[in-house]
Tab-separated table of C-alpha atoms in Angstrom:
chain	number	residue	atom	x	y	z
A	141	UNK	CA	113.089	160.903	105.435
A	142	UNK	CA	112.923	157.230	105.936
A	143	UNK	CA	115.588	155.979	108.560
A	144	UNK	CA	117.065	152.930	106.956
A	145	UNK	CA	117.041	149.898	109.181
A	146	UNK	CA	120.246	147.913	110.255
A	147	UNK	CA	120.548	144.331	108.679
A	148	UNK	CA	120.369	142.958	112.158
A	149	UNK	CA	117.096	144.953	112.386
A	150	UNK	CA	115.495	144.124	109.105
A	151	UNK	CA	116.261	140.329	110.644
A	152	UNK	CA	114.790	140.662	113.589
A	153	UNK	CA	111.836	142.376	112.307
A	154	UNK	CA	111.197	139.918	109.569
A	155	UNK	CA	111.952	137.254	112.638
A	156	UNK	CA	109.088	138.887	114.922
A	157	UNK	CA	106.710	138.582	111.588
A	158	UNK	CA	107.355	134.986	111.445
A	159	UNK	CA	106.367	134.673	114.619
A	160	UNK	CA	103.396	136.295	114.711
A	161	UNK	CA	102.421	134.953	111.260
A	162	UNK	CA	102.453	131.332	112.865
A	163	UNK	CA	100.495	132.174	115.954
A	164	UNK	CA	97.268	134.027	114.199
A	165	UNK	CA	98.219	133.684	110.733
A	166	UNK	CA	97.960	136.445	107.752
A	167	UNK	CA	94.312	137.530	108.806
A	168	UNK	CA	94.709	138.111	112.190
A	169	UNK	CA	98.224	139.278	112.318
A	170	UNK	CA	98.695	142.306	114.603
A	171	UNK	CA	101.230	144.682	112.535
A	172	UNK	CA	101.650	146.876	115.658
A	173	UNK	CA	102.599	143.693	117.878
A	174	UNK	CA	105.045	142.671	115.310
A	175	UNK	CA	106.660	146.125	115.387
A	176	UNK	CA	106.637	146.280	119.471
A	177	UNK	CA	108.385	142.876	119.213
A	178	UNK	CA	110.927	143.734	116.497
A	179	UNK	CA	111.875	147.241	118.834
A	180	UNK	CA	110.326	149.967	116.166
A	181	UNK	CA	107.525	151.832	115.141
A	182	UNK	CA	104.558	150.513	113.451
A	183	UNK	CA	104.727	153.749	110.773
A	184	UNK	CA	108.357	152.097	109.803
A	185	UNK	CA	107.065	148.864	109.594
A	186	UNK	CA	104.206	150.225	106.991
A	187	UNK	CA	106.791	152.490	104.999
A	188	UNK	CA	109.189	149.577	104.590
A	189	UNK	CA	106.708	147.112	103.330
A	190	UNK	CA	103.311	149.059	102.259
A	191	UNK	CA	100.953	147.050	104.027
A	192	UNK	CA	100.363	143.776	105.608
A	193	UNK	CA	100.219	141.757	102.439
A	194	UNK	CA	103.632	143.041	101.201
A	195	UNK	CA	105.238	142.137	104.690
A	196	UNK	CA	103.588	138.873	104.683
A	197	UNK	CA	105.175	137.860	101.352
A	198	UNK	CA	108.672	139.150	102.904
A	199	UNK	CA	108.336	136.901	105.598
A	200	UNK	CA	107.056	134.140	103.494
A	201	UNK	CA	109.908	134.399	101.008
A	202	UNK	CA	112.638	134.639	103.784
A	203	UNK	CA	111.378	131.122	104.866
A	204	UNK	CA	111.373	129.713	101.396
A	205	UNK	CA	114.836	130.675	100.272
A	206	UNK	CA	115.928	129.148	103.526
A	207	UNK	CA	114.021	126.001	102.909
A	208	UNK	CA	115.649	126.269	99.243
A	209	UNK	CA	118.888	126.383	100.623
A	210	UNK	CA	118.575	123.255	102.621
A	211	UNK	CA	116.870	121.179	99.606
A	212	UNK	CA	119.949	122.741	97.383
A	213	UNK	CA	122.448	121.110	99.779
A	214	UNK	CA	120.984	118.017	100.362
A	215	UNK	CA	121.096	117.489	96.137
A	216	UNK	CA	124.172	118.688	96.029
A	217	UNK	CA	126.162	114.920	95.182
A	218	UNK	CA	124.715	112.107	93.893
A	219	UNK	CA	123.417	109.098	96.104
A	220	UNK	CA	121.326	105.866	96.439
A	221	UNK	CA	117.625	106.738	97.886
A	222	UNK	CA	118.665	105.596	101.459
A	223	UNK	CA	121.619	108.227	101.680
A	224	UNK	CA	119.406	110.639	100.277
A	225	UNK	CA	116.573	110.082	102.156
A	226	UNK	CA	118.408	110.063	105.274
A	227	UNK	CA	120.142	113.238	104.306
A	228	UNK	CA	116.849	115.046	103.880
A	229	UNK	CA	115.194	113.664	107.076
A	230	UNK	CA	118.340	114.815	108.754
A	231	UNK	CA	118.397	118.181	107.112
A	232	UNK	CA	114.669	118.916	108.250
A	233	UNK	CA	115.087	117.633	111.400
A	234	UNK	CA	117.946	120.499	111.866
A	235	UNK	CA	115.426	123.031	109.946
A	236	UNK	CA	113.006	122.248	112.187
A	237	UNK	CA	115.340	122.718	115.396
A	238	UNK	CA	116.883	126.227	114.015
A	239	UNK	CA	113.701	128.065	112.328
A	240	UNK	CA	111.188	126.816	114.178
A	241	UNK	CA	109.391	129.637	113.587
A	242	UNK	CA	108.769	129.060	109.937
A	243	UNK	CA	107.613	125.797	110.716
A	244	UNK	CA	104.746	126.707	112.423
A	245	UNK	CA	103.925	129.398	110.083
A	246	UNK	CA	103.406	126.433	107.093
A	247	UNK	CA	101.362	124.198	109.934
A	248	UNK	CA	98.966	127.209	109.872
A	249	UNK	CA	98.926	128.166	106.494
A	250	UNK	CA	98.303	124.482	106.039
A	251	UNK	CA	95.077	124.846	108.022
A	252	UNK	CA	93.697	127.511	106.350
A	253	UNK	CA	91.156	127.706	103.678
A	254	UNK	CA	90.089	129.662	99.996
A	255	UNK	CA	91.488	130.440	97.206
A	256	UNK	CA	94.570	131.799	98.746
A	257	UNK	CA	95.653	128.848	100.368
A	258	UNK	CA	95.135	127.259	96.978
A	259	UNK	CA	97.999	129.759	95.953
A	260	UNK	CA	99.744	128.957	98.959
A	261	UNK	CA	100.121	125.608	98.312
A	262	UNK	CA	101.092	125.816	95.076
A	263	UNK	CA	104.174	128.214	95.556
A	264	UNK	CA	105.200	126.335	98.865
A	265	UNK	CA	104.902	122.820	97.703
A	266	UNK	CA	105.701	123.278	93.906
A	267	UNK	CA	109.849	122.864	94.249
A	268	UNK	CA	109.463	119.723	96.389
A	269	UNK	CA	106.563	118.030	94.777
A	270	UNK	CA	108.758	118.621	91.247
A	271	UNK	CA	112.124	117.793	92.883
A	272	UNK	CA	110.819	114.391	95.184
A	273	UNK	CA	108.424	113.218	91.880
A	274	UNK	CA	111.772	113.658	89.586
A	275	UNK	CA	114.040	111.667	91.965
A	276	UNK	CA	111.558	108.999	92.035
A	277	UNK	CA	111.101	108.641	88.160
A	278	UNK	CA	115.007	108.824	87.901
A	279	UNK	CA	115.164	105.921	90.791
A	280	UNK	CA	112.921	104.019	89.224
A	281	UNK	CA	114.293	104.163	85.508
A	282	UNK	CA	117.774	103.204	87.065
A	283	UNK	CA	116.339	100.018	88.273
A	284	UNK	CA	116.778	101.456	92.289
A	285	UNK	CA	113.515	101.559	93.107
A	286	UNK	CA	110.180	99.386	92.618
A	287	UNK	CA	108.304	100.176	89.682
A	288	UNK	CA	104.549	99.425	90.136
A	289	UNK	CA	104.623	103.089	92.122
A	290	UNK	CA	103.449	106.088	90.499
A	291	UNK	CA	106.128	108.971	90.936
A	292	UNK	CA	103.712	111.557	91.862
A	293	UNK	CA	101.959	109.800	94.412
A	294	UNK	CA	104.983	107.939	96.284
A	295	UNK	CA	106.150	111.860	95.756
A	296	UNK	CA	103.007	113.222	98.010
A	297	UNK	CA	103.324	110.323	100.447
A	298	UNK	CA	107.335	110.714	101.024
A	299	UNK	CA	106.438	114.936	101.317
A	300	UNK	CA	103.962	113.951	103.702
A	301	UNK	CA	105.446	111.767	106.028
A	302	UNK	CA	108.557	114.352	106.304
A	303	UNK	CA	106.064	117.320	106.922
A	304	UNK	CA	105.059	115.279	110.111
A	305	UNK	CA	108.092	114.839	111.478
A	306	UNK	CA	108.666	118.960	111.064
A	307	UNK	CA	105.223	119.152	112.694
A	308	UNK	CA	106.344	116.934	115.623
A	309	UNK	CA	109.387	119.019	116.105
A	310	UNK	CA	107.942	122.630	116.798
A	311	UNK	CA	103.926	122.425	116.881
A	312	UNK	CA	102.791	121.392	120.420
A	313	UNK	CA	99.574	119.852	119.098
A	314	UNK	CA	101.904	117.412	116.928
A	315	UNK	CA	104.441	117.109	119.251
A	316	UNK	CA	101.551	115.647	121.560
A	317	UNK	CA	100.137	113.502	119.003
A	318	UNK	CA	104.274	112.227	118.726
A	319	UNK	CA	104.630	111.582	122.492
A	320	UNK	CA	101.088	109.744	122.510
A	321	UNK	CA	102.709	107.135	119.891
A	322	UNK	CA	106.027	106.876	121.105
A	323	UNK	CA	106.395	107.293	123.929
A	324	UNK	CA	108.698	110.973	124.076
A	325	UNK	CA	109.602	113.928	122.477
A	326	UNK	CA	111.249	113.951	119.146
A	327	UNK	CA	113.988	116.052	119.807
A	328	UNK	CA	114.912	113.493	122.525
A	329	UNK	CA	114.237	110.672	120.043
A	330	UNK	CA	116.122	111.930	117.008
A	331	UNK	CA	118.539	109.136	116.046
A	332	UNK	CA	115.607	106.371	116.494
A	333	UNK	CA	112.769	108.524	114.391
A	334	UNK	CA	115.655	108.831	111.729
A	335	UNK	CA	116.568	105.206	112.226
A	336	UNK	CA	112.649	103.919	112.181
A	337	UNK	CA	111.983	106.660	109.157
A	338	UNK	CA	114.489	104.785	106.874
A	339	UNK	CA	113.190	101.494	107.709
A	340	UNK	CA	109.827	102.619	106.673
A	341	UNK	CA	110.552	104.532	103.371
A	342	UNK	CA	113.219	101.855	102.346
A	343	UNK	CA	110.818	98.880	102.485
A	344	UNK	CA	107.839	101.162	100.958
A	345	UNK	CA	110.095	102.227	97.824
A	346	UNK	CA	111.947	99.250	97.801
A	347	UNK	CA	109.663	96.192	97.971
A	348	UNK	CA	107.513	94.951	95.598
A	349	UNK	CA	104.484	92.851	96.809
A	350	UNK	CA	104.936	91.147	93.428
A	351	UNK	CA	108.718	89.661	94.851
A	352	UNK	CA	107.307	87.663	97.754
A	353	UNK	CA	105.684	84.251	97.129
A	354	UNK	CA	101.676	83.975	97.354
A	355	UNK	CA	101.546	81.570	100.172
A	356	UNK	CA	104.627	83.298	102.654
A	357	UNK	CA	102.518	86.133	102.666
A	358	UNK	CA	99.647	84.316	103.589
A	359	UNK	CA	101.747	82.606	106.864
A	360	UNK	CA	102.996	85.917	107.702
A	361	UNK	CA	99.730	87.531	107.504
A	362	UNK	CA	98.242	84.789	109.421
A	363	UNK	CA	101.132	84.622	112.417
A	364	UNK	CA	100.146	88.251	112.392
A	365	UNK	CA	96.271	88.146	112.911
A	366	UNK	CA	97.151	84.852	115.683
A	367	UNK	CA	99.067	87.988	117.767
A	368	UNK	CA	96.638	90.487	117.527
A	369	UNK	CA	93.749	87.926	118.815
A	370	UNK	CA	95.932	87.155	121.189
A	371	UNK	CA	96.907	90.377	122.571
A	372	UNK	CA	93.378	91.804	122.371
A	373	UNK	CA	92.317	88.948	124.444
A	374	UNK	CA	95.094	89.764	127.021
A	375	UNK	CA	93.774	93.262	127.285
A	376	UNK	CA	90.384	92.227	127.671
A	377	UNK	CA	91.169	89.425	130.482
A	378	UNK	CA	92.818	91.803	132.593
A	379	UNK	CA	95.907	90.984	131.726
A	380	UNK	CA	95.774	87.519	132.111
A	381	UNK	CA	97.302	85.625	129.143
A	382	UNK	CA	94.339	83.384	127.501
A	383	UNK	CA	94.703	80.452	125.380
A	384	UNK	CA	92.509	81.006	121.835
């Protein structure tokens, strides 16, 4: 007779397949390490779930519904596109901190390859690539935001750019790549990558190239290419300032 688990257990164990998930991903999963971590037997394990597939999707749909959870809160009221994009980078940020785990499982899923990634993809990404596309169309019909963007695309650019900072916050190899351009950690840099973040999305769903005169953007984008000749030329005079 099957000895039912404690929900404490069942979290833990579905906790330790996370975990093991994100380090070798569904392939090369180890079902007896996950059940040595979790404090039970592998034969448990196997008559809880059938097989590795069937705990994989467990694991995989714990991590969704809590992702769900925290998309379902941040649409909860109605707000501008700054609020709500700062709401969302905040919310991730926090999902990023508290289930790190899950994190890294998407960052390698994300790497992998064939036709089940394909399905992957599709059952991860469907709710936000619906839900960010929607908000833009609505933003833009409302006169809020620019309209020479297509939806879809700002949609996959805005899911992108958030999936980074996730990355940054709980995968060394991005959390290297985020030191290398600025300079420290994220989780030490929180309130500035939120700050910077907004700055960024704001002007790119915002600003129309259209609403600045032909020749202003010519002076800026000249001032521009004057600095960069000038600071290459610094570098490459030893850091001697040289007149052009």
């Amino acid at each position: 007779m099957l000895k039912r688990l404690s929900e404490e257990r069942l979290d833990a164990l579905l906790e330790a397949g996370v975990e093991e998930f994100a380090l070798r991903g569904p392939a090369g999963a180890n079902m007896r390490a996950i059940a040595d971590r979790a404090g039970i037997s592998v034969g448990v394990l196997y008559k809880y779930y059938g097989d590795k597939d069937g705990f994989f999707r467990a694991c995989l749909d714990r991590s969704l519904e809590a992702l769900n959870r925290v998309l379902a809160e941040v649409m909860e009221s109605e707000a501008g596109f700054r609020e709500y994009a700062r709401r969302i980078i905040r919310a991730l940020l926090d999902f990023s901190r508290e289930h790190a785990g899950y994190v890294r499982m998407y960052c390698t899923l994300a790497a992998s390859g064939g036709a089940e990634a394909v399905r992957l993809a599709e059952e991860i990404e469907g709710v936000t690539a619906g839900l960010y596309t929607r908000y833009i169309a609505a933003g833009q019909a409302g006169g809020d935001l620019r309209q020479d963007m297509e939806p879809g695309m700002f949609a996959f650019f805005f899911d992108s750019l958030l999936m980074m900072v996730q990355f940054a916050g709980c995968c060394d190899y991005y959390r290297a790549r985020f030191r290398l351009y600025c300079g420290g950690g994220p989780e030490d840099r929180e309130a500035l990558l939120e700050e910077e973040l907004l700055k960024l999305l704001e002007s790119a769903f915002t600003f129309e190239a259209a609403a600045v005169p032909r020749g202003e953007r010519r002076e800026v984008r000249g001032r521009r290419d004057d600095e960069l000749c000038i600071g290459l030329r610094h570098r490459h005079d030893g850091g001697k300032d040289v007149p052009l």
